[in-house]
């Protein structure tokens, strides 16, 4: 039954970022139909940053209302919201309304915000929930999180992208005729598939809470945690008794102890890399691909979604500190 729990944890992990990753790979097919056009990726980048209000609210609730907010209830809420938003996108992603006299994709942008809210909040709720299970399942969860980018990317590769072909000249006008080749299935079908992926993640979370095999794993983790705590109390090891690296006072971080400037450098570097990966590069990707057309944009967005899980997979085997 351990395999079943591993499978459920993996499927739960796929629901973490599958919605937004799916949006990135589908943008090339949505750009020609949206009033925002090639600005749509920039809008999505801003919306994702605004959706960080979800993790902020969850963190503040834990800080000022301890014990009153359970990550289980929040996970049920965000996964249900993700399913509903994906389903509504299938029907309303083309809908527009006038804002300031200019047509805007108001339904699309609003639903994108809810999807981003779901995925951003999953980062601060799924991992605390994983503490209820044995540590072995954490690796399985991260595998599922990697699949949240891989699965939509593979679906998008199978979908293809609509292209225009010159069909010579016709009707004696001397003008070339355009022959549009449609993708293998529509954007609406893609959103239906995204809804199914979110629904599977929600169903796996329900089974993790009520399946007897999963309950046994939670009981084992509680037992091991109690034994570990008894060992720590018995040896009376405190943080103050641990030797400092190099004898220099500082703060513990990871497996070492660093000074204030070193910690500042580490976090500034992390902020810079994340700003590029999640903010700057996705926003300018459409402009960098614009001279090459939709096919190049579609492939670059899809392969970018595939690159992240591949890098995480290689990181499991390559040497690291």
Tab-separated table of C-alpha atoms in Angstrom:
chain	number	residue	atom	x	y	z
A	1	UNK	CA	0.000	0.000	0.000
A	2	UNK	CA	3.035	2.266	0.293
A	3	UNK	CA	3.088	2.509	-3.504
A	4	UNK	CA	-0.503	3.769	-3.494
A	5	UNK	CA	0.374	6.538	-1.028
A	6	UNK	CA	3.420	7.499	-3.106
A	7	UNK	CA	1.197	7.690	-6.189
A	8	UNK	CA	-1.364	9.865	-4.392
A	9	UNK	CA	1.368	12.208	-3.111
A	10	UNK	CA	2.790	12.494	-6.626
A	11	UNK	CA	-0.640	13.329	-8.077
A	12	UNK	CA	-1.149	15.922	-5.346
A	13	UNK	CA	2.175	17.511	-6.312
A	14	UNK	CA	1.087	17.829	-9.940
A	15	UNK	CA	-1.701	20.170	-8.836
A	16	UNK	CA	0.756	22.664	-7.351
A	17	UNK	CA	1.659	24.593	-10.533
A	18	UNK	CA	-0.053	22.687	-13.327
A	19	UNK	CA	-2.588	25.463	-14.001
A	20	UNK	CA	-0.126	28.325	-14.504
A	21	UNK	CA	2.368	26.104	-16.333
A	22	UNK	CA	-0.503	25.102	-18.595
A	23	UNK	CA	-1.308	28.756	-19.233
A	24	UNK	CA	2.281	29.533	-20.269
A	25	UNK	CA	2.416	26.742	-22.840
A	26	UNK	CA	-1.031	27.639	-24.214
A	27	UNK	CA	-0.399	31.390	-24.563
A	28	UNK	CA	0.931	31.104	-28.154
A	29	UNK	CA	-2.482	29.852	-29.280
A	30	UNK	CA	-4.340	32.464	-27.234
A	31	UNK	CA	-2.326	35.521	-28.263
A	32	UNK	CA	-3.837	35.838	-31.799
A	33	UNK	CA	-7.398	35.861	-30.374
A	34	UNK	CA	-6.867	38.099	-27.315
A	35	UNK	CA	-7.258	41.906	-27.584
A	36	UNK	CA	-4.025	42.237	-25.575
A	37	UNK	CA	-2.128	40.343	-28.276
A	38	UNK	CA	1.570	39.926	-27.564
A	39	UNK	CA	1.137	41.885	-24.329
A	40	UNK	CA	-0.766	38.966	-22.792
A	41	UNK	CA	2.359	37.267	-21.308
A	42	UNK	CA	3.288	40.538	-19.595
A	43	UNK	CA	-0.219	40.780	-18.133
A	44	UNK	CA	0.041	37.210	-16.872
A	45	UNK	CA	3.397	37.938	-15.206
A	46	UNK	CA	1.927	40.899	-13.311
A	47	UNK	CA	-1.159	38.866	-12.334
A	48	UNK	CA	1.013	36.082	-10.887
A	49	UNK	CA	2.907	38.582	-8.744
A	50	UNK	CA	-0.373	40.104	-7.501
A	51	UNK	CA	-1.605	36.613	-6.597
A	52	UNK	CA	1.139	36.369	-3.962
A	53	UNK	CA	-1.430	38.021	-1.708
A	54	UNK	CA	-2.634	34.443	-1.101
A	55	UNK	CA	0.577	33.165	0.551
A	56	UNK	CA	0.864	36.474	2.425
A	57	UNK	CA	-2.666	36.150	3.836
A	58	UNK	CA	-2.054	32.514	4.824
A	59	UNK	CA	1.213	33.415	6.573
A	60	UNK	CA	-0.368	36.324	8.450
A	61	UNK	CA	-3.283	34.124	9.506
A	62	UNK	CA	-0.851	31.587	10.976
A	63	UNK	CA	1.006	34.373	12.726
A	64	UNK	CA	-1.936	36.194	14.302
A	65	UNK	CA	-4.519	33.376	14.423
A	66	UNK	CA	-2.452	30.353	15.462
A	67	UNK	CA	-4.306	27.066	15.373
A	68	UNK	CA	-7.397	28.534	13.692
A	69	UNK	CA	-6.309	28.089	10.064
A	70	UNK	CA	-5.706	24.533	8.889
A	71	UNK	CA	-3.757	23.873	5.702
A	72	UNK	CA	-6.117	20.957	4.980
A	73	UNK	CA	-9.135	23.233	4.598
A	74	UNK	CA	-7.122	25.740	2.558
A	75	UNK	CA	-5.892	22.999	0.216
A	76	UNK	CA	-9.455	21.787	-0.353
A	77	UNK	CA	-10.484	25.366	-1.136
A	78	UNK	CA	-7.673	26.186	-3.564
A	79	UNK	CA	-7.873	22.870	-5.449
A	80	UNK	CA	-11.638	23.273	-5.815
A	81	UNK	CA	-11.142	26.857	-6.969
A	82	UNK	CA	-8.533	25.695	-9.477
A	83	UNK	CA	-10.906	23.122	-10.968
A	84	UNK	CA	-13.692	25.684	-11.276
A	85	UNK	CA	-11.430	28.359	-12.808
A	86	UNK	CA	-10.046	25.929	-15.425
A	87	UNK	CA	-13.560	24.822	-16.335
A	88	UNK	CA	-14.794	28.413	-16.704
A	89	UNK	CA	-11.763	29.287	-18.839
A	90	UNK	CA	-12.820	26.635	-21.346
A	91	UNK	CA	-16.037	28.583	-21.988
A	92	UNK	CA	-15.098	32.225	-21.399
A	93	UNK	CA	-11.441	32.666	-22.400
A	94	UNK	CA	-12.493	34.443	-25.612
A	95	UNK	CA	-15.017	36.743	-23.889
A	96	UNK	CA	-14.233	40.460	-23.994
A	97	UNK	CA	-15.731	43.632	-22.554
A	98	UNK	CA	-15.071	47.332	-23.002
A	99	UNK	CA	-12.849	48.938	-20.378
A	100	UNK	CA	-12.249	52.624	-20.992
A	101	UNK	CA	-13.564	52.199	-24.522
A	102	UNK	CA	-10.993	49.484	-25.289
A	103	UNK	CA	-11.884	45.760	-25.570
A	104	UNK	CA	-10.222	43.705	-22.851
A	105	UNK	CA	-10.177	40.013	-21.961
A	106	UNK	CA	-11.690	40.686	-18.545
A	107	UNK	CA	-12.971	37.131	-17.957
A	108	UNK	CA	-9.640	35.621	-19.007
A	109	UNK	CA	-7.561	37.958	-16.827
A	110	UNK	CA	-9.852	37.515	-13.805
A	111	UNK	CA	-9.766	33.716	-14.054
A	112	UNK	CA	-5.997	33.831	-14.549
A	113	UNK	CA	-5.730	35.676	-11.239
A	114	UNK	CA	-7.648	32.909	-9.455
A	115	UNK	CA	-5.448	30.249	-11.056
A	116	UNK	CA	-2.332	32.146	-9.977
A	117	UNK	CA	-3.813	32.492	-6.482
A	118	UNK	CA	-4.262	28.716	-6.352
A	119	UNK	CA	-0.716	27.927	-7.457
A	120	UNK	CA	1.014	30.576	-5.336
A	121	UNK	CA	-0.885	29.518	-2.216
A	122	UNK	CA	-0.046	25.861	-2.838
A	123	UNK	CA	3.613	26.694	-2.157
A	124	UNK	CA	2.848	27.507	1.496
A	125	UNK	CA	0.157	24.876	2.147
A	126	UNK	CA	1.238	21.656	0.406
A	127	UNK	CA	4.636	21.405	2.119
A	128	UNK	CA	3.250	21.929	5.662
A	129	UNK	CA	0.737	19.177	4.895
A	130	UNK	CA	3.555	16.862	3.790
A	131	UNK	CA	4.970	17.023	7.329
A	132	UNK	CA	2.099	14.723	8.321
A	133	UNK	CA	3.683	11.914	6.283
A	134	UNK	CA	7.063	10.215	6.427
A	135	UNK	CA	10.050	12.076	5.024
A	136	UNK	CA	10.315	9.559	2.154
A	137	UNK	CA	7.182	11.003	0.611
A	138	UNK	CA	8.673	14.488	0.304
A	139	UNK	CA	10.845	13.378	-2.646
A	140	UNK	CA	7.756	11.898	-4.304
A	141	UNK	CA	5.940	15.199	-3.822
A	142	UNK	CA	8.738	17.103	-5.567
A	143	UNK	CA	8.590	14.610	-8.444
A	144	UNK	CA	4.899	15.429	-8.785
A	145	UNK	CA	5.671	19.146	-8.641
A	146	UNK	CA	8.085	18.649	-11.538
A	147	UNK	CA	5.366	16.823	-13.466
A	148	UNK	CA	3.157	19.917	-13.078
A	149	UNK	CA	5.340	21.487	-15.763
A	150	UNK	CA	6.096	18.345	-17.750
A	151	UNK	CA	2.516	17.150	-18.329
A	152	UNK	CA	1.098	20.410	-19.796
A	153	UNK	CA	4.251	20.726	-21.910
A	154	UNK	CA	3.782	17.263	-23.408
A	155	UNK	CA	0.100	17.968	-24.063
A	156	UNK	CA	1.032	21.250	-25.786
A	157	UNK	CA	3.628	19.484	-27.950
A	158	UNK	CA	0.956	17.013	-29.029
A	159	UNK	CA	-1.471	19.864	-29.676
A	160	UNK	CA	0.805	21.698	-32.087
A	161	UNK	CA	0.283	25.297	-33.149
A	162	UNK	CA	-1.786	26.878	-35.894
A	163	UNK	CA	0.358	27.999	-38.842
A	164	UNK	CA	-0.179	29.885	-42.072
A	165	UNK	CA	1.063	28.478	-45.378
A	166	UNK	CA	1.276	30.283	-48.707
A	167	UNK	CA	-0.828	28.404	-51.231
A	168	UNK	CA	0.446	30.066	-54.390
A	169	UNK	CA	-1.715	32.579	-56.234
A	170	UNK	CA	-5.373	32.166	-56.863
A	171	UNK	CA	-8.351	33.619	-58.707
A	172	UNK	CA	-6.026	35.337	-61.171
A	173	UNK	CA	-5.444	38.200	-58.738
A	174	UNK	CA	-1.744	37.559	-58.354
A	175	UNK	CA	-2.130	37.646	-54.567
A	176	UNK	CA	-0.948	34.689	-52.467
A	177	UNK	CA	-3.667	32.787	-50.666
A	178	UNK	CA	-3.217	31.844	-47.023
A	179	UNK	CA	-3.980	28.302	-45.935
A	180	UNK	CA	-4.351	28.085	-42.144
A	181	UNK	CA	-3.445	24.784	-40.519
A	182	UNK	CA	-5.293	24.469	-37.214
A	183	UNK	CA	-3.804	22.750	-34.123
A	184	UNK	CA	-4.768	19.149	-33.453
A	185	UNK	CA	-7.240	20.199	-30.764
A	186	UNK	CA	-8.613	23.532	-29.600
A	187	UNK	CA	-7.746	25.790	-26.679
A	188	UNK	CA	-11.075	24.849	-25.116
A	189	UNK	CA	-10.128	21.149	-25.177
A	190	UNK	CA	-6.793	22.008	-23.572
A	191	UNK	CA	-8.597	23.747	-20.694
A	192	UNK	CA	-10.851	20.708	-20.276
A	193	UNK	CA	-7.712	18.555	-19.961
A	194	UNK	CA	-6.296	21.049	-17.449
A	195	UNK	CA	-9.536	20.757	-15.450
A	196	UNK	CA	-9.136	16.973	-15.387
A	197	UNK	CA	-5.549	17.311	-14.111
A	198	UNK	CA	-6.691	19.610	-11.307
A	199	UNK	CA	-9.588	17.258	-10.526
A	200	UNK	CA	-7.207	14.286	-10.237
A	201	UNK	CA	-5.045	16.281	-7.824
A	202	UNK	CA	-8.109	17.129	-5.717
A	203	UNK	CA	-9.261	13.496	-5.714
A	204	UNK	CA	-5.801	12.310	-4.637
A	205	UNK	CA	-5.875	14.755	-1.724
A	206	UNK	CA	-9.253	13.382	-0.620
A	207	UNK	CA	-7.835	9.838	-0.667
A	208	UNK	CA	-4.750	10.957	1.275
A	209	UNK	CA	-7.032	12.198	4.050
A	210	UNK	CA	-9.408	9.252	4.209
A	211	UNK	CA	-7.612	6.186	2.809
A	212	UNK	CA	-6.649	3.773	5.643
A	213	UNK	CA	-3.170	3.214	4.147
A	214	UNK	CA	-2.450	6.971	4.240
A	215	UNK	CA	-3.715	7.191	7.829
A	216	UNK	CA	-1.258	4.440	8.800
A	217	UNK	CA	1.613	6.418	7.269
A	218	UNK	CA	0.613	9.498	9.288
A	219	UNK	CA	0.553	7.371	12.465
A	220	UNK	CA	4.059	6.055	11.685
A	221	UNK	CA	5.354	9.595	11.241
A	222	UNK	CA	3.903	10.672	14.595
A	223	UNK	CA	5.556	7.689	16.263
A	224	UNK	CA	8.973	8.403	14.686
A	225	UNK	CA	8.700	12.095	15.594
A	226	UNK	CA	7.963	11.210	19.225
A	227	UNK	CA	10.921	8.796	19.376
A	228	UNK	CA	13.219	11.411	17.835
A	229	UNK	CA	12.059	14.019	20.336
A	230	UNK	CA	12.710	11.634	23.237
A	231	UNK	CA	16.231	11.023	21.954
A	232	UNK	CA	16.896	14.749	21.662
A	233	UNK	CA	15.625	15.409	25.171
A	234	UNK	CA	17.659	12.504	26.509
A	235	UNK	CA	20.955	13.758	25.061
A	236	UNK	CA	20.241	17.366	26.096
A	237	UNK	CA	21.810	18.773	22.922
A	238	UNK	CA	21.095	22.468	22.489
A	239	UNK	CA	21.873	24.893	19.689
A	240	UNK	CA	24.290	26.810	21.917
A	241	UNK	CA	26.415	23.661	22.453
A	242	UNK	CA	26.994	23.073	18.745
A	243	UNK	CA	30.401	24.225	17.496
A	244	UNK	CA	30.411	27.223	15.157
A	245	UNK	CA	32.143	26.803	11.805
A	246	UNK	CA	35.499	28.549	11.966
A	247	UNK	CA	34.709	29.818	15.440
A	248	UNK	CA	32.925	32.871	13.982
A	249	UNK	CA	29.507	33.767	15.390
A	250	UNK	CA	26.706	33.811	12.833
A	251	UNK	CA	23.370	32.302	11.827
A	252	UNK	CA	22.787	28.665	10.938
A	253	UNK	CA	21.549	28.185	7.380
A	254	UNK	CA	21.470	24.801	5.674
A	255	UNK	CA	24.455	22.747	6.823
A	256	UNK	CA	26.704	25.688	7.830
A	257	UNK	CA	26.874	28.936	9.722
A	258	UNK	CA	27.245	32.232	7.876
A	259	UNK	CA	27.793	35.852	8.751
A	260	UNK	CA	25.211	38.569	8.114
A	261	UNK	CA	26.799	39.807	4.840
A	262	UNK	CA	27.078	36.232	3.567
A	263	UNK	CA	23.407	35.579	4.280
A	264	UNK	CA	22.469	38.854	2.584
A	265	UNK	CA	24.457	37.839	-0.497
A	266	UNK	CA	22.751	34.418	-0.618
A	267	UNK	CA	19.237	35.868	-0.386
A	268	UNK	CA	19.931	38.683	-2.864
A	269	UNK	CA	21.235	36.095	-5.325
A	270	UNK	CA	18.122	33.940	-4.787
A	271	UNK	CA	15.869	36.974	-5.286
A	272	UNK	CA	17.689	37.927	-8.507
A	273	UNK	CA	17.480	34.407	-9.986
A	274	UNK	CA	13.782	34.091	-9.085
A	275	UNK	CA	13.023	37.544	-10.491
A	276	UNK	CA	14.557	36.528	-13.813
A	277	UNK	CA	12.948	33.083	-13.905
A	278	UNK	CA	9.429	34.010	-12.771
A	279	UNK	CA	9.171	37.670	-13.765
A	280	UNK	CA	11.485	39.163	-16.358
A	281	UNK	CA	12.096	36.306	-18.796
A	282	UNK	CA	8.456	35.108	-19.150
A	283	UNK	CA	7.314	38.696	-19.682
A	284	UNK	CA	9.737	39.378	-22.552
A	285	UNK	CA	9.540	35.916	-24.113
A	286	UNK	CA	6.758	36.891	-26.489
A	287	UNK	CA	8.712	39.933	-27.728
A	288	UNK	CA	11.899	37.914	-28.260
A	289	UNK	CA	9.950	35.370	-30.336
A	290	UNK	CA	7.812	37.903	-32.219
A	291	UNK	CA	10.082	38.113	-35.326
A	292	UNK	CA	9.941	34.324	-35.705
A	293	UNK	CA	6.186	33.825	-35.425
A	294	UNK	CA	3.820	31.705	-33.376
A	295	UNK	CA	5.523	28.381	-34.072
A	296	UNK	CA	8.815	29.526	-32.507
A	297	UNK	CA	6.952	31.069	-29.550
A	298	UNK	CA	4.962	27.880	-29.027
A	299	UNK	CA	8.071	25.687	-29.026
A	300	UNK	CA	10.049	28.002	-26.756
A	301	UNK	CA	7.229	28.218	-24.180
A	302	UNK	CA	6.649	24.461	-24.271
A	303	UNK	CA	10.325	23.488	-24.052
A	304	UNK	CA	10.820	25.991	-21.222
A	305	UNK	CA	8.126	24.149	-19.249
A	306	UNK	CA	9.918	20.865	-19.942
A	307	UNK	CA	13.333	22.224	-18.933
A	308	UNK	CA	12.477	22.759	-15.264
A	309	UNK	CA	11.498	19.152	-14.378
A	310	UNK	CA	14.431	17.883	-16.462
A	311	UNK	CA	16.865	20.053	-14.497
A	312	UNK	CA	15.347	18.894	-11.192
A	313	UNK	CA	15.623	15.276	-12.332
A	314	UNK	CA	19.303	15.670	-13.252
A	315	UNK	CA	19.943	17.411	-9.940
A	316	UNK	CA	19.047	14.168	-8.160
A	317	UNK	CA	22.135	12.482	-9.670
A	318	UNK	CA	24.678	15.231	-10.262
A	319	UNK	CA	27.126	16.098	-7.459
A	320	UNK	CA	25.988	18.932	-5.196
A	321	UNK	CA	27.041	20.520	-1.927
